[in-house]
CSV table of C-alpha atoms and ligand atoms in Angstrom, one decimal:
chain,number,residue,atom,x,y,z
A,158,MET,CA,0.0,0.0,0.0
A,159,PRO,CA,1.7,3.2,-1.1
A,160,SER,CA,1.7,5.5,1.9
A,161,SER,CA,1.4,8.6,-0.3
A,162,ILE,CA,-2.3,8.0,-0.8
A,163,VAL,CA,-3.2,9.5,2.6
A,164,THR,CA,-1.0,12.0,4.3
A,165,ILE,CA,-1.6,14.3,7.3
A,166,GLN,CA,0.3,17.5,7.6
A,167,LYS,CA,0.5,19.8,10.6
A,168,LYS,CA,0.0,23.5,9.8
A,169,ASP,CA,1.5,26.5,11.5
A,170,ASP,CA,-1.9,27.4,13.1
A,171,HIS,CA,-1.9,24.0,14.8
A,172,THR,CA,-4.6,22.6,12.6
A,173,GLN,CA,-4.0,19.6,10.3
A,174,LYS,CA,-4.6,19.2,6.6
A,175,LEU,CA,-5.2,15.8,5.1
A,176,VAL,CA,-4.1,15.2,1.5
A,177,ILE,CA,-5.6,12.3,-0.4
A,178,VAL,CA,-4.2,11.3,-3.8
A,179,PRO,CA,-5.8,8.2,-5.2
A,180,PRO,CA,-3.7,6.4,-7.8
A,181,SER,CA,-4.9,7.0,-11.4
A,182,ASN,CA,-5.7,3.3,-11.8
A,183,GLY,CA,-7.9,3.5,-8.6
A,184,LEU,CA,-7.8,1.8,-5.3
A,185,THR,CA,-9.8,-0.7,-3.3
A,186,LEU,CA,-10.7,-1.1,0.3
A,187,THR,CA,-10.4,-4.6,1.9
A,188,GLY,CA,-10.1,-6.1,5.4
A,189,ASN,CA,-11.6,-6.0,8.8
A,190,VAL,CA,-12.4,-2.8,10.6
A,191,SER,CA,-12.9,-2.5,14.3
A,192,ILE,CA,-14.6,0.7,15.1
A,193,PRO,CA,-14.4,2.8,18.3
A,194,GLY,CA,-17.1,2.8,20.9
A,195,ASP,CA,-20.5,4.4,20.5
A,196,LYS,CA,-20.3,8.1,21.4
A,197,SER,CA,-23.8,8.4,22.8
A,198,ILE,CA,-23.4,5.3,25.0
A,199,SER,CA,-19.9,6.4,26.1
A,200,HIS,CA,-21.2,9.8,27.4
A,201,ARG,CA,-24.1,8.2,29.2
A,202,SER,CA,-22.0,5.5,30.8
A,203,LEU,CA,-19.7,8.2,32.3
A,204,MET,CA,-22.5,10.4,33.4
A,205,PHE,CA,-24.8,7.7,34.9
A,206,GLY,CA,-21.7,6.1,36.5
A,207,ALA,CA,-20.9,9.5,38.2
A,208,ILE,CA,-24.4,10.0,39.6
A,209,ALA,CA,-24.9,6.3,40.7
A,210,GLU,CA,-23.9,4.7,44.0
A,211,GLY,CA,-20.9,2.5,43.8
A,212,GLU,CA,-18.6,1.5,41.0
A,213,THR,CA,-19.3,1.5,37.3
A,214,VAL,CA,-16.9,-0.4,35.0
A,215,ILE,CA,-17.0,0.6,31.3
A,216,GLU,CA,-15.5,-1.6,28.6
A,217,GLY,CA,-15.2,-0.3,25.0
A,218,LEU,CA,-15.5,3.4,25.8
A,219,LEU,CA,-14.9,5.9,23.0
A,220,VAL,CA,-11.6,7.6,23.8
A,221,GLY,CA,-12.4,10.7,21.7
A,222,GLU,CA,-12.4,14.4,22.6
A,223,ASP,CA,-16.1,14.5,23.3
A,224,PRO,CA,-16.1,11.8,26.1
A,225,GLN,CA,-12.9,13.3,27.4
A,226,SER,CA,-14.9,16.6,27.9
A,227,THR,CA,-17.7,14.7,29.8
A,228,ALA,CA,-15.1,13.0,32.0
A,229,LYS,CA,-13.4,16.2,32.8
A,230,CYS,CA,-16.6,18.0,33.7
A,231,PHE,CA,-17.8,15.2,36.1
A,232,ARG,CA,-14.3,15.0,37.7
A,233,GLN,CA,-14.6,18.7,38.4
A,234,MET,CA,-17.9,17.9,40.2
A,235,GLY,CA,-16.4,15.2,42.4
A,236,ALA,CA,-16.7,11.9,40.5
A,237,THR,CA,-13.6,9.8,40.4
A,238,ILE,CA,-13.1,8.6,36.8
A,239,SER,CA,-9.9,6.6,35.9
A,240,PRO,CA,-8.0,7.7,32.8
A,241,LEU,CA,-10.1,7.0,29.7
A,242,ASN,CA,-9.1,3.9,27.6
A,243,PRO,CA,-11.1,1.5,25.6
A,244,GLU,CA,-10.1,-1.5,27.7
A,245,LYS,CA,-11.5,-0.5,31.1
A,246,VAL,CA,-12.6,2.7,32.7
A,247,ILE,CA,-13.7,2.8,36.4
A,248,VAL,CA,-16.1,5.4,37.7
A,249,GLN,CA,-16.7,5.8,41.4
A,250,GLY,CA,-20.1,7.3,41.6
A,251,ILE,CA,-21.0,9.9,44.2
A,252,GLY,CA,-24.8,9.3,44.3
A,253,LEU,CA,-27.8,11.1,42.8
A,254,GLY,CA,-27.9,14.8,43.8
A,255,ASN,CA,-24.4,14.8,45.2
A,256,LEU,CA,-22.5,16.5,42.3
A,257,GLN,CA,-20.3,19.2,43.9
A,258,GLU,CA,-20.3,22.8,42.9
A,259,PRO,CA,-17.2,23.2,40.7
A,260,THR,CA,-14.8,25.9,41.6
A,261,ASN,CA,-14.4,26.8,37.9
A,262,ILE,CA,-16.2,26.9,34.6
A,263,LEU,CA,-17.3,23.6,33.1
A,264,ASP,CA,-16.0,23.4,29.5
A,265,VAL,CA,-17.7,20.9,27.3
A,266,GLY,CA,-15.6,21.6,24.3
A,267,ASN,CA,-17.4,20.6,21.1
A,268,SER,CA,-19.9,18.3,22.8
A,269,GLY,CA,-23.6,19.1,22.5
A,270,THR,CA,-24.5,15.8,24.2
A,271,THR,CA,-22.4,16.8,27.2
A,272,ILE,CA,-23.9,20.2,27.8
A,273,ARG,CA,-27.5,19.3,27.0
A,274,LEU,CA,-27.6,16.1,29.2
A,275,MET,CA,-25.6,17.7,32.0
A,276,LEU,CA,-27.9,20.8,32.1
A,277,GLY,CA,-30.8,18.5,33.3
A,278,LEU,CA,-28.6,17.2,36.1
A,279,LEU,CA,-27.2,20.6,37.2
A,280,ALA,CA,-30.5,22.4,37.1
A,281,SER,CA,-32.0,20.0,39.6
A,282,ILE,CA,-29.3,20.1,42.3
A,283,SER,CA,-30.5,22.5,45.0
A,284,ASP,CA,-28.3,25.5,46.0
A,285,ARG,CA,-25.3,24.8,43.8
A,286,PHE,CA,-24.1,27.2,41.1
A,287,PHE,CA,-22.6,26.1,37.8
A,288,THR,CA,-21.3,27.8,34.7
A,289,VAL,CA,-20.9,25.9,31.4
A,290,THR,CA,-19.3,26.8,28.1
A,291,GLY,CA,-17.8,25.2,25.1
A,292,ASP,CA,-15.9,25.9,21.9
A,293,ASP,CA,-16.9,28.3,19.1
A,294,SER,CA,-19.2,25.8,17.4
A,295,LEU,CA,-20.9,24.8,20.7
A,296,ARG,CA,-21.5,28.4,21.7
A,297,SER,CA,-23.4,29.0,18.5
A,298,ARG,CA,-25.7,26.0,19.0
A,299,PRO,CA,-29.3,26.4,20.3
A,300,MET,CA,-29.7,25.7,24.0
A,301,SER,CA,-33.3,27.0,24.3
A,302,ARG,CA,-34.5,23.5,23.3
A,303,VAL,CA,-33.4,22.3,26.7
A,304,VAL,CA,-33.4,25.6,28.7
A,305,GLU,CA,-37.2,26.2,28.0
A,306,PRO,CA,-38.5,22.8,29.3
A,307,LEU,CA,-36.1,23.0,32.3
A,308,GLN,CA,-37.5,26.5,33.0
A,309,GLN,CA,-41.0,25.0,32.8
A,310,MET,CA,-39.8,22.6,35.6
A,311,GLY,CA,-38.8,25.6,37.6
A,312,ALA,CA,-35.1,25.8,36.7
A,313,THR,CA,-33.1,29.0,36.9
A,314,ILE,CA,-30.7,29.3,33.9
A,315,TRP,CA,-29.2,32.4,32.4
A,316,GLY,CA,-27.3,32.7,29.1
A,317,ARG,CA,-26.6,34.9,26.1
A,318,ASN,CA,-29.3,35.7,23.6
A,319,ASN,CA,-32.2,35.4,26.0
A,320,ASP,CA,-30.8,32.4,27.8
A,321,SER,CA,-30.5,30.4,24.5
A,322,LEU,CA,-26.7,30.3,24.0
A,323,ALA,CA,-23.7,29.2,26.1
A,324,PRO,CA,-22.0,30.3,28.2
A,325,LEU,CA,-24.8,29.4,30.6
A,326,ALA,CA,-25.1,29.9,34.3
A,327,ILE,CA,-27.3,27.6,36.4
A,328,LYS,CA,-28.6,28.0,39.9
A,329,GLY,CA,-29.7,24.5,40.8
A,330,GLN,CA,-33.0,24.0,42.7
A,331,LYS,CA,-35.8,21.6,43.4
A,332,LEU,CA,-37.8,21.1,40.2
A,333,GLN,CA,-41.3,19.9,39.5
A,334,ALA,CA,-42.4,17.0,37.3
A,335,ILE,CA,-43.8,18.0,33.8
A,336,HIS,CA,-45.2,16.3,30.8
A,337,TYR,CA,-43.1,17.8,28.0
A,338,MET,CA,-44.3,17.6,24.4
A,339,SER,CA,-41.0,18.1,22.6
A,340,PRO,CA,-41.3,19.9,19.2
A,341,VAL,CA,-38.2,18.0,18.0
A,342,ALA,CA,-37.2,14.4,17.9
A,343,SER,CA,-34.0,14.8,19.8
A,344,ALA,CA,-32.4,12.3,22.2
A,345,GLN,CA,-30.5,15.2,23.8
A,346,VAL,CA,-33.7,17.0,24.7
A,347,LYS,CA,-35.4,13.9,25.9
A,348,SER,CA,-32.4,12.8,28.0
A,349,CYS,CA,-32.0,16.2,29.5
A,350,ILE,CA,-35.6,16.3,30.8
A,351,LEU,CA,-35.4,12.7,32.0
A,352,LEU,CA,-32.2,13.4,33.9
A,353,ALA,CA,-33.8,16.5,35.5
A,354,GLY,CA,-36.7,14.2,36.4
A,355,LEU,CA,-34.4,11.9,38.4
A,356,MET,CA,-34.4,14.4,41.3
A,357,VAL,CA,-38.1,15.4,41.1
A,358,ASP,CA,-41.0,14.0,43.2
A,359,GLY,CA,-43.4,12.2,40.9
A,360,LYS,CA,-43.4,11.3,37.2
A,361,THR,CA,-41.7,13.2,34.4
A,362,THR,CA,-42.9,12.4,30.8
A,363,VAL,CA,-41.4,13.3,27.5
A,364,THR,CA,-43.3,12.9,24.3
A,365,GLU,CA,-41.5,13.2,21.0
A,366,PRO,CA,-42.8,13.7,17.4
A,367,ALA,CA,-40.8,10.7,16.3
A,368,LEU,CA,-38.6,8.2,18.2
A,369,SER,CA,-35.1,9.3,18.8
A,370,ARG,CA,-32.2,7.1,20.0
A,371,ASP,CA,-33.2,5.3,23.3
A,372,HIS,CA,-29.8,4.7,24.9
A,373,SER,CA,-30.7,6.8,28.0
A,374,GLU,CA,-33.9,4.8,28.6
A,375,ARG,CA,-32.1,1.5,28.3
A,376,MET,CA,-29.1,2.5,30.5
A,377,LEU,CA,-31.2,4.3,33.2
A,378,LYS,CA,-33.3,1.1,33.5
A,379,ALA,CA,-30.1,-1.0,33.8
A,380,PHE,CA,-28.9,1.4,36.6
A,381,GLY,CA,-32.2,0.9,38.5
A,382,ALA,CA,-34.5,3.7,37.4
A,383,GLU,CA,-38.2,3.0,36.8
A,384,LEU,CA,-39.3,3.9,33.2
A,385,GLU,CA,-42.5,3.3,31.3
A,386,ILE,CA,-42.3,3.5,27.5
A,387,ASP,CA,-45.3,4.1,25.2
A,388,SER,CA,-44.0,3.3,21.8
A,389,GLN,CA,-47.3,4.2,20.1
A,390,THR,CA,-47.0,7.9,21.3
A,391,HIS,CA,-43.2,8.0,21.5
A,392,SER,CA,-43.5,8.8,25.2
A,393,VAL,CA,-41.3,7.9,28.1
A,394,THR,CA,-42.2,8.4,31.7
A,395,LEU,CA,-39.6,8.3,34.5
A,396,THR,CA,-40.4,8.0,38.2
A,397,GLY,CA,-38.3,10.4,40.3
A,398,GLN,CA,-36.0,9.7,43.2
A,399,PRO,CA,-34.7,6.2,42.1
A,400,THR,CA,-31.7,4.6,43.6
A,401,LEU,CA,-29.1,4.3,40.8
A,402,ARG,CA,-26.5,1.7,41.3
A,403,GLY,CA,-23.2,1.4,39.4
A,404,GLN,CA,-23.1,-1.2,36.6
A,405,ASN,CA,-20.8,-3.0,34.2
A,406,VAL,CA,-21.3,-1.3,30.8
A,407,ILE,CA,-20.0,-2.7,27.5
A,408,VAL,CA,-20.1,-0.1,24.8
A,409,PRO,CA,-20.6,-1.4,21.3
A,410,GLY,CA,-18.9,0.1,18.3
A,411,ASP,CA,-20.6,3.3,16.9
A,412,ILE,CA,-22.8,2.7,13.9
A,413,SER,CA,-22.3,6.4,13.1
A,414,SER,CA,-18.6,5.7,12.7
A,415,ALA,CA,-19.3,2.4,10.9
A,416,ALA,CA,-21.3,4.4,8.3
A,417,PHE,CA,-18.1,5.9,6.8
A,418,TRP,CA,-16.8,2.4,6.0
A,419,LEU,CA,-20.3,1.2,4.8
A,420,VAL,CA,-20.4,3.9,2.2
A,421,ALA,CA,-16.7,3.7,1.4
A,422,ALA,CA,-16.8,0.0,0.5
A,423,ALA,CA,-20.2,0.5,-1.3
A,424,ILE,CA,-18.8,3.2,-3.7
A,425,VAL,CA,-15.2,2.1,-4.3
A,426,PRO,CA,-15.0,-0.7,-6.9
A,427,ASP,CA,-14.0,-4.2,-5.9
A,428,SER,CA,-14.0,-3.3,-2.2
A,429,GLU,CA,-15.2,-5.5,0.7
A,430,LEU,CA,-15.0,-4.7,4.4
A,431,LEU,CA,-16.1,-6.5,7.5
A,432,ILE,CA,-16.9,-4.0,10.2
A,433,THR,CA,-17.0,-5.8,13.5
A,434,ASN,CA,-18.9,-5.2,16.8
A,435,VAL,CA,-21.3,-2.5,15.5
A,436,GLY,CA,-24.2,-1.4,17.7
A,437,VAL,CA,-27.4,-2.0,15.8
A,438,ASN,CA,-30.0,-0.6,18.2
A,439,PRO,CA,-33.1,-0.1,16.0
A,440,THR,CA,-33.3,3.6,16.9
A,441,ARG,CA,-29.9,4.0,15.2
A,442,THR,CA,-30.2,1.7,12.1
A,443,GLY,CA,-31.8,4.2,9.7
A,444,ILE,CA,-28.5,4.2,7.8
A,445,LEU,CA,-28.8,0.5,7.1
A,446,GLU,CA,-32.3,0.9,5.8
A,447,ALA,CA,-31.3,3.9,3.7
A,448,LEU,CA,-28.4,2.1,2.1
A,449,GLU,CA,-30.7,-0.9,1.5
A,450,MET,CA,-33.1,1.4,-0.3
A,451,MET,CA,-30.0,2.5,-2.4
A,452,SER,CA,-29.4,-1.2,-3.2
A,453,ALA,CA,-26.1,-1.4,-1.3
A,454,ASP,CA,-24.8,-4.9,-0.6
A,455,ILE,CA,-24.7,-5.1,3.2
A,456,THR,CA,-25.2,-8.2,5.4
A,457,LYS,CA,-25.5,-8.5,9.1
A,458,GLU,CA,-23.5,-11.4,10.7
A,459,ASN,CA,-23.1,-12.7,14.2
A,460,GLU,CA,-26.1,-10.8,15.6
A,461,ARG,CA,-26.1,-10.8,19.4
A,462,ILE,CA,-27.2,-8.8,22.5
A,463,VAL,CA,-24.3,-7.3,24.5
A,464,ALA,CA,-25.1,-5.6,27.8
A,465,GLY,CA,-28.7,-4.7,26.7
A,466,GLU,CA,-27.8,-3.4,23.3
A,467,PRO,CA,-28.1,-5.3,20.0
A,468,VAL,CA,-24.7,-5.8,18.2
A,469,ALA,CA,-23.7,-7.3,14.8
A,470,ASP,CA,-20.8,-7.5,12.4
A,471,LEU,CA,-21.6,-5.8,9.1
A,472,ARG,CA,-20.2,-7.0,5.8
A,473,VAL,CA,-20.3,-4.6,2.9
A,474,LYS,CA,-19.3,-5.1,-0.7
A,475,HIS,CA,-19.1,-2.7,-3.6
A,476,GLY,CA,-22.1,-2.6,-5.9
A,477,LYS,CA,-24.2,-0.3,-8.1
A,478,LEU,CA,-26.2,2.2,-6.0
A,479,THR,CA,-29.5,3.7,-6.9
A,480,ALA,CA,-31.1,7.0,-5.7
A,481,CYS,CA,-33.8,7.1,-3.1
A,482,THR,CA,-35.9,9.5,-1.0
A,483,ILE,CA,-35.0,9.8,2.7
A,484,GLU,CA,-37.7,11.6,4.7
A,485,GLY,CA,-40.0,11.5,7.7
A,486,SER,CA,-39.6,9.3,10.8
A,487,ILE,CA,-36.4,7.6,9.5
A,488,ILE,CA,-34.5,11.0,9.8
A,489,PRO,CA,-33.9,10.9,13.6
A,490,ARG,CA,-32.6,7.3,13.2
A,491,LEU,CA,-29.9,8.4,10.8
A,492,ILE,CA,-29.5,12.0,11.7
A,493,ASP,CA,-25.7,11.9,12.1
A,494,GLU,CA,-25.2,9.8,8.9
A,495,ILE,CA,-26.7,12.3,6.4
A,496,PRO,CA,-23.3,13.8,5.4
A,497,ILE,CA,-21.9,10.4,4.4
A,498,LEU,CA,-25.3,9.5,2.8
A,499,ALA,CA,-24.8,12.6,0.6
A,500,VAL,CA,-21.5,11.1,-0.5
A,501,ALA,CA,-23.2,7.7,-1.3
A,502,ALA,CA,-25.9,9.6,-3.3
A,503,THR,CA,-23.2,11.3,-5.4
A,504,PHE,CA,-22.3,7.7,-6.7
A,505,ALA,CA,-25.9,6.5,-7.0
A,506,GLU,CA,-27.8,6.4,-10.3
A,507,GLY,CA,-30.6,9.0,-10.3
A,508,THR,CA,-31.5,11.9,-7.9
A,509,THR,CA,-31.6,11.3,-4.2
A,510,VAL,CA,-33.7,13.6,-2.1
A,511,ILE,CA,-33.2,14.1,1.6
A,512,LYS,CA,-36.1,16.0,3.4
A,513,ASP,CA,-37.2,16.8,6.9
A,514,ALA,CA,-33.6,17.2,8.0
A,515,ALA,CA,-33.5,20.9,9.0
A,516,GLU,CA,-31.9,19.7,12.3
A,517,LEU,CA,-28.7,19.4,10.4
A,518,ARG,CA,-28.4,23.1,10.4
A,519,VAL,CA,-27.8,23.2,14.1
A,520,LYS,CA,-25.2,20.3,14.5
A,521,GLU,CA,-21.5,20.9,14.9
A,522,SER,CA,-21.8,22.8,11.6
A,523,ASP,CA,-24.6,23.7,9.3
A,524,ARG,CA,-24.2,20.2,7.7
A,525,LEU,CA,-26.6,20.9,4.8
A,526,LYS,CA,-24.8,24.0,3.7
A,527,VAL,CA,-21.3,22.7,4.3
A,528,MET,CA,-21.9,19.4,2.4
A,529,ALA,CA,-23.5,21.3,-0.5
A,530,THR,CA,-20.6,23.7,-0.8
A,531,GLU,CA,-17.7,21.4,-0.1
A,532,LEU,CA,-19.0,18.4,-2.2
A,533,GLY,CA,-20.0,20.9,-4.8
A,534,LYS,CA,-16.4,22.1,-5.0
A,535,MET,CA,-15.4,18.6,-5.9
A,536,GLY,CA,-17.9,18.6,-8.8
A,537,ALA,CA,-20.9,16.9,-7.1
A,538,LYS,CA,-24.4,17.9,-8.4
A,539,ILE,CA,-25.8,18.8,-5.0
A,540,THR,CA,-28.4,21.4,-4.1
A,541,GLU,CA,-29.2,22.7,-0.6
A,542,LEU,CA,-32.9,22.6,0.2
A,543,PRO,CA,-34.4,24.4,3.3
A,544,ASP,CA,-34.7,21.1,5.1
A,545,GLY,CA,-32.4,18.8,3.1
A,546,LEU,CA,-30.4,18.1,0.1
A,547,GLU,CA,-31.0,17.0,-3.5
A,548,ILE,CA,-28.1,15.1,-5.1
A,549,THR,CA,-27.9,13.8,-8.6
A,550,GLY,CA,-25.4,10.9,-8.9
A,551,GLY,CA,-23.1,9.9,-11.7
A,552,THR,CA,-20.9,13.0,-11.9
A,553,THR,CA,-17.1,12.5,-11.8
A,554,LEU,CA,-15.6,14.1,-8.7
A,555,ASN,CA,-12.3,16.0,-9.0
A,556,GLY,CA,-9.9,16.7,-6.2
A,557,ALA,CA,-10.3,20.1,-4.6
A,558,GLU,CA,-9.4,22.1,-1.5
A,559,VAL,CA,-12.1,21.6,1.0
A,560,ASP,CA,-12.8,22.5,4.6
A,561,THR,CA,-14.4,20.6,7.5
A,562,TYR,CA,-15.7,23.7,9.3
A,563,THR,CA,-14.2,21.8,12.4
A,564,ASP,CA,-17.0,19.2,12.1
A,565,HIS,CA,-15.9,15.6,12.6
A,566,ARG,CA,-18.5,14.0,10.4
A,567,ILE,CA,-17.8,16.4,7.6
A,568,ALA,CA,-14.0,15.6,7.8
A,569,MET,CA,-14.6,11.9,7.4
A,570,SER,CA,-17.3,12.2,4.8
A,571,LEU,CA,-15.1,14.4,2.6
A,572,ALA,CA,-12.2,11.9,3.1
A,573,ILE,CA,-14.4,9.1,1.8
A,574,ALA,CA,-15.6,11.2,-1.2
A,575,SER,CA,-12.0,12.0,-2.1
A,576,LEU,CA,-11.1,8.3,-2.5
A,577,MET,CA,-13.2,8.4,-5.7
A,578,ALA,CA,-12.1,11.8,-7.0
A,579,GLN,CA,-9.6,12.3,-9.8
A,580,GLY,CA,-6.5,14.0,-8.5
A,581,GLU,CA,-5.5,15.5,-5.2
A,582,THR,CA,-7.9,16.5,-2.5
A,583,THR,CA,-6.8,18.7,0.5
A,584,ILE,CA,-9.1,18.7,3.5
A,585,HIS,CA,-8.4,21.6,5.9
A,586,ARG,CA,-9.0,21.3,9.6
A,587,ALA,CA,-9.1,17.5,9.3
A,588,GLU,CA,-8.1,17.0,13.0
A,589,ALA,CA,-11.9,17.5,13.7
A,590,ALA,CA,-12.3,13.7,13.1
A,591,SER,CA,-10.8,13.0,16.5
A,592,ILE,CA,-14.0,14.2,18.2
A,593,SER,CA,-15.6,10.9,17.5
A,594,TYR,CA,-12.9,8.8,15.7
A,595,PRO,CA,-9.3,9.5,16.6
A,596,MET,CA,-7.8,6.7,14.5
A,597,PHE,CA,-9.9,7.3,11.4
A,598,PHE,CA,-7.2,8.3,8.9
A,599,GLU,CA,-4.8,5.6,10.1
A,600,THR,CA,-7.5,3.0,9.6
A,601,LEU,CA,-8.2,4.4,6.2
A,602,GLN,CA,-4.5,3.9,5.3
A,603,GLN,CA,-4.7,0.3,6.5
A,604,VAL,CA,-7.7,-0.7,4.5
A,605,ILE,CA,-6.5,0.8,1.2
A,606,SER,CA,-5.0,-1.7,-1.2
A,607,SER,CA,-4.2,-0.7,-4.7
B,717,S3P,C1,-27.1,12.4,20.4
B,717,S3P,C2,-28.2,12.8,19.8
B,717,S3P,C3,-28.3,13.4,18.5
B,717,S3P,C4,-27.0,13.3,17.7
B,717,S3P,C5,-25.8,13.5,18.6
B,717,S3P,C6,-25.8,12.6,19.8
B,717,S3P,C7,-27.1,11.8,21.8
B,717,S3P,O1,-28.6,14.8,18.7
B,717,S3P,O2,-27.0,14.1,16.6
B,717,S3P,O3,-24.6,13.3,17.8
B,717,S3P,O4,-26.1,11.2,22.2
B,717,S3P,O5,-28.1,11.9,22.4
B,717,S3P,P1,-30.1,15.3,18.8
B,717,S3P,O6,-30.6,14.6,20.0
B,717,S3P,O7,-30.0,16.8,19.1
B,717,S3P,O8,-30.7,15.0,17.5
């Protein structure tokens, strides 16, 4: 494998640029890929471990920048968390309601999941004061979606722009139970309210317009909370004041990280990859259904349940892709995979339409705009819609200078697109990938054979 296909260069401003030069006779991707732990489950295992009684042992944790931010914040509030590594992390919980007032600002970095879930916990701890901030991207993301329901529960939260942007200041206090009808299908919103509901007397209910990922519900139950799920109405009800006890958590591989390899092998001729130990929780498998609609050749092998979460190995082979329409209730189940699906659509026959995905505008970047401009620079026929994208496949991509806008999923999506481009692609601010997948580019080198 010629090492010159993928190179990472450090720039003077401490960012990194990734240069990809596929050989003129093409390349293929083969082998086994073991993906890092699920980001959503990793955050929750650290947080729930910190507020439980006793010890939580986590195997398979994602050692990426986002979980590092969560661990740092909870250490500042008194939890003992061993150094993060994928083999074993030990969290000594301090018990529900016992998070200490930190003596400094809590910095969540780039992590929306950390700030939104943590706000529910902080707002409900009486008489303690917290300030929370994050990086440039985080400070531009809407917090009103969690601040407003918390205020309905009685929370006191201040922030920029009418309490809607971080930095936020929180004066914890006793909250009241509510039934919250969430206008968005968001696991971050749902989880924030449920976590606030832990400290409340009585039952807190969240109803969503469509089902979002249910990792909080599964893990809170495993830690001892009482939850009722109404799958007809997408509602979950939590009974306040449970005793949470530390658990052994095994984090499966992240299907959102697997998605890059699924699309890569599907679009690069003669490729075949086996992606092992992938979490296939039905609230996350929209990507498999979308790729199936696009006629991708993907098979599930070795399906099993690991610590309450469904897991499988995924085998993907190159094949002809066809366009499809992705809309409605599948969107929350593939919300983080839309950038890489846009890459798949670029190589599919026909016009793929993605709708009902306006949420992408408030992720780590405006992912609709960024994918349209950056893939467009490479020659893709891609149009930004108010709530989605329209992509006509079959164009030849050319190498270009593109930017990640510091968004990890954009970095990896553009890297996969560049494997099929003619000539050299330079991806600026490629270091963003380490938010959720620190070894992504090294693994890419390893699976390339030409
Ligand atoms: C996440 C939920 C999703 C997702 C994010 C992680 C979580 O956000 O995009 O990467 O862990 O709960 P929303 O809940 O805002 O859709």
